[in-house]
Amino acid sequence: MKILALDSSGIVASVAVVEDDTLLAEYTVNYKKTHSQTLLPMLDEIVKMTELELESVDAIAVAAGPGSFTGLRIGSATAKGLGLALKKPLVAVPTVDALAYNLYDAQGLICPIMDARRKQVYTGIYSFDTGFHVIKDQEAIAVKELAQLLNTMEGPVTFLGDGVPVYKEILEEELTVTHFYAPANMNRQRAASVGLLGMQYYKEGKAETAADHKPDYLRVSQAERERQERKQEGGQ
């Protein structure tokens, strides 16, 4: 089985091709460029380097959210376009699940955190006690509330994601449970993890048509929140 995987849910842009238990190629860039500039050229480079026939992939896995609204839209549009053109199914992989999958077989709890602004993070809680196990589904939550929750659970906890450098000081103040931080080679989005988890989900029958795919933003955009706030203020 061969999976093409895309992740543009954050600052990182990443493309990978996974075939069975082999990572054939991965192209990941963590730099402030728009994904509309990077994602397709990265895919094109992987296709050239691996002599990949896109028609040979079984499915396209995409980080489906949460994350950057613009990044998710670009990733979704790219995956949908490829799926429609190639007549291939899509596998929507929750972004935070894929982040946790970076730390496959790690001991204790795994807690990815993505900066959701306003002292909130997109997060979930995971373990590998009996394979990949979702203890708490991804959600948007205040950093302090997350720390309080983790303090009630048996550690240790390993954090990763772009929320770590933003909220590390708060975590250090609030946490009483033993905790660690993932190293640089594992602490950001990777399309390889999206592809491997996507392959597992595909085998479990969790694929969808390209036409049906939609990103999972988890909450409305800042622009929409501000629009709602102005509307409420106008009605008072």
Coordinates of C-alpha atoms in Angstrom, one line a residue:
M1 CA 0.0 0.0 0.0
K2 CA 1.3 3.4 -0.9
I3 CA 0.1 6.7 0.7
L4 CA 0.9 10.2 -0.3
A5 CA 0.8 12.5 2.8
L6 CA 0.5 16.3 3.2
D7 CA 0.7 18.5 6.2
S8 CA 0.4 22.3 6.1
S9 CA -1.5 22.8 9.3
G10 CA 1.2 25.1 10.9
I11 CA 4.3 26.9 9.9
V12 CA 5.8 23.6 8.8
A13 CA 5.1 22.4 5.3
S14 CA 5.7 18.7 4.8
V15 CA 5.1 16.1 2.1
A16 CA 5.9 12.4 2.3
V17 CA 5.3 9.1 0.5
V18 CA 5.0 5.9 2.6
E19 CA 4.8 2.5 1.1
D20 CA 3.9 -0.3 3.5
D21 CA 6.6 -0.1 6.3
T22 CA 8.9 2.1 4.3
L23 CA 9.2 5.9 4.2
L24 CA 10.2 6.4 0.6
A25 CA 10.6 10.2 0.8
E26 CA 9.8 13.2 3.0
Y27 CA 10.3 16.9 2.4
T28 CA 9.8 19.1 5.4
V29 CA 10.5 22.8 5.7
N30 CA 10.0 24.9 8.8
Y31 CA 10.3 28.4 7.5
K32 CA 8.0 31.4 7.2
K33 CA 6.9 31.0 3.6
T34 CA 3.3 30.6 2.5
H35 CA 2.3 27.0 1.8
S36 CA 0.8 28.1 -1.5
Q37 CA 4.4 28.8 -2.5
T38 CA 5.9 25.6 -1.1
L39 CA 3.6 22.6 -1.0
L40 CA 3.2 21.8 -4.7
P41 CA 6.9 22.5 -5.5
M42 CA 7.9 20.1 -2.7
L43 CA 5.5 17.5 -4.0
D44 CA 6.9 17.9 -7.5
E45 CA 10.5 17.5 -6.2
I46 CA 9.5 14.2 -4.4
V47 CA 7.8 12.9 -7.5
K48 CA 11.0 13.6 -9.5
M49 CA 13.4 12.2 -7.0
T50 CA 11.5 9.0 -6.4
E51 CA 10.2 8.6 -10.0
L52 CA 6.8 8.3 -8.4
E53 CA 3.8 7.7 -10.6
L54 CA 1.0 9.6 -8.7
E55 CA -1.6 7.2 -10.1
S56 CA 0.1 4.4 -8.2
V57 CA -0.8 5.8 -4.7
D58 CA -3.7 4.1 -3.0
A59 CA -4.8 7.2 -1.0
I60 CA -3.9 10.7 0.0
A61 CA -3.6 11.4 3.7
V62 CA -3.8 15.0 4.8
A63 CA -3.5 16.7 8.2
A64 CA -7.1 17.8 8.5
G65 CA -6.9 20.1 11.5
P66 CA -6.8 21.9 13.8
G67 CA -4.2 24.4 12.9
S68 CA -3.7 27.5 10.9
F69 CA -6.9 28.4 9.0
T70 CA -5.0 29.4 5.9
G71 CA -2.6 26.4 6.1
L72 CA -5.5 23.9 6.5
R73 CA -7.3 25.4 3.5
I74 CA -4.2 25.1 1.3
G75 CA -3.6 21.5 2.4
S76 CA -7.2 20.6 2.0
A77 CA -7.5 22.2 -1.4
T78 CA -4.3 20.5 -2.6
A79 CA -5.4 17.1 -1.3
K80 CA -8.9 17.5 -2.8
G81 CA -7.5 18.6 -6.2
L82 CA -5.1 15.6 -6.3
G83 CA -7.9 13.2 -5.1
L84 CA -10.3 14.4 -7.8
A85 CA -7.7 14.4 -10.6
L86 CA -6.3 11.0 -9.7
K87 CA -9.7 9.5 -8.5
K88 CA -8.2 8.5 -5.2
P89 CA -9.7 8.5 -1.7
L90 CA -8.6 10.9 1.0
V91 CA -7.8 10.1 4.6
A92 CA -8.4 13.0 7.0
V93 CA -5.8 12.6 9.8
P94 CA -6.4 14.8 12.9
T95 CA -3.4 17.1 13.2
V96 CA -2.8 16.6 16.9
D97 CA -3.0 12.8 16.5
A98 CA -0.3 12.9 13.8
L99 CA 1.9 15.0 16.0
A100 CA 1.6 12.5 18.8
Y101 CA 2.5 9.7 16.4
N102 CA 6.0 11.4 16.0
L103 CA 6.8 9.9 19.4
Y104 CA 5.7 6.3 18.6
D105 CA 6.3 3.9 21.5
A106 CA 7.3 6.7 24.0
Q107 CA 6.8 6.0 27.6
G108 CA 4.1 7.7 29.7
L109 CA 1.7 10.3 28.2
I110 CA 2.2 12.3 25.0
C111 CA 0.7 15.8 24.9
P112 CA 1.1 17.8 21.6
I113 CA 0.3 21.5 21.9
M114 CA -0.3 23.9 19.1
D115 CA -0.6 27.6 19.7
A116 CA -4.2 28.6 19.3
R117 CA -3.6 32.1 20.6
R118 CA -5.3 33.8 23.6
K119 CA -3.3 31.5 26.0
Q120 CA -5.1 28.5 24.5
V121 CA -3.7 25.4 22.7
Y122 CA -5.0 22.7 20.4
T123 CA -4.1 19.6 22.2
G124 CA -4.9 16.0 23.0
I125 CA -3.5 13.3 25.3
Y126 CA -2.1 10.0 24.0
S127 CA -0.2 6.9 25.0
F128 CA 1.4 3.8 23.4
D129 CA 0.6 1.4 26.2
T130 CA -1.4 -0.9 23.9
G131 CA -0.6 0.5 20.5
F132 CA -1.6 4.1 19.6
H133 CA -4.2 5.1 22.2
V134 CA -6.2 8.3 22.2
I135 CA -6.8 9.1 25.9
K136 CA -8.4 12.5 25.2
D137 CA -9.5 13.7 21.8
Q138 CA -8.0 16.8 20.3
E139 CA -9.6 20.1 21.5
A140 CA -9.0 23.8 22.1
I141 CA -8.2 24.4 25.8
A142 CA -6.6 27.0 28.0
V143 CA -3.0 26.2 28.9
K144 CA -3.5 26.4 32.6
E145 CA -6.6 24.2 32.4
L146 CA -4.5 21.6 30.5
A147 CA -1.8 21.7 33.1
Q148 CA -4.3 21.2 35.9
L149 CA -5.8 18.2 34.0
L150 CA -2.4 16.6 33.5
N151 CA -1.5 17.1 37.2
T152 CA -4.4 14.7 38.0
M153 CA -3.0 12.0 35.7
E154 CA -0.1 9.6 36.1
G155 CA 2.9 10.9 34.3
P156 CA 5.4 11.4 33.0
V157 CA 4.2 13.7 30.1
T158 CA 6.2 14.5 27.0
F159 CA 5.2 17.8 25.2
L160 CA 5.8 18.7 21.6
G161 CA 4.5 21.2 19.1
D162 CA 4.8 24.9 18.3
G163 CA 3.0 25.7 21.5
V164 CA 5.9 24.6 23.6
P165 CA 8.2 27.6 23.1
V166 CA 5.1 29.9 23.4
Y167 CA 3.8 28.5 26.7
K168 CA 6.7 26.7 28.3
E169 CA 7.0 29.3 31.0
I170 CA 3.3 28.8 32.0
L171 CA 3.7 25.0 31.9
E172 CA 6.7 25.2 34.2
E173 CA 4.8 27.3 36.7
E174 CA 1.6 25.2 36.7
L175 CA 2.8 21.6 36.3
T176 CA 3.5 19.3 39.2
V177 CA 3.7 16.1 37.2
T178 CA 7.0 14.9 35.8
H179 CA 7.4 16.2 32.2
F180 CA 9.7 16.4 29.3
Y181 CA 10.0 18.1 25.9
A182 CA 10.5 16.3 22.6
P183 CA 13.8 17.0 20.7
A184 CA 13.9 19.1 17.6
N185 CA 13.8 16.2 15.2
M186 CA 10.4 15.1 16.6
N187 CA 8.7 18.3 17.8
R188 CA 6.9 19.6 14.7
Q189 CA 4.5 18.3 12.1
R190 CA 5.8 15.6 9.8
A191 CA 4.0 14.3 6.8
A192 CA 5.6 10.9 7.5
S193 CA 3.5 10.6 10.6
V194 CA 0.4 11.7 8.7
G195 CA 1.1 9.0 6.1
L196 CA 1.7 6.2 8.6
L197 CA -1.3 7.0 10.7
G198 CA -3.3 7.6 7.5
M199 CA -2.4 4.1 6.3
Q200 CA -3.7 2.7 9.6
Y201 CA -6.9 4.7 9.3
Y202 CA -7.4 3.7 5.7
K203 CA -7.1 0.0 6.6
E204 CA -9.8 0.7 9.3
G205 CA -12.1 2.0 6.6
K206 CA -11.9 5.7 7.5
A207 CA -11.3 7.0 4.0
E208 CA -13.6 9.5 2.3
T209 CA -14.1 10.9 -1.2
A210 CA -12.2 14.0 -2.2
A211 CA -15.5 15.8 -2.8
D212 CA -16.6 15.1 0.8
H213 CA -13.4 16.2 2.5
K214 CA -13.5 19.3 4.8
P215 CA -10.9 20.6 7.3
D216 CA -11.7 20.3 11.0
Y217 CA -11.0 23.8 12.4
L218 CA -12.3 23.0 15.9
R219 CA -13.3 26.6 16.4
V220 CA -14.2 29.6 14.2
S221 CA -11.5 31.9 12.9
Q222 CA -10.4 35.1 14.7
A223 CA -12.1 37.1 11.9
E224 CA -15.3 35.2 12.5
R225 CA -15.1 35.7 16.3
E226 CA -14.5 39.4 15.9
R227 CA -17.5 39.6 13.5
Q228 CA -19.7 37.8 16.0
E229 CA -18.4 40.1 18.8
R230 CA -19.2 43.2 16.8
K231 CA -22.7 41.8 16.0
Q232 CA -23.3 41.2 19.7
E233 CA -22.1 44.6 20.7
G234 CA -24.3 46.2 18.0
G235 CA -27.4 44.3 19.4
Q236 CA -26.9 45.6 22.9

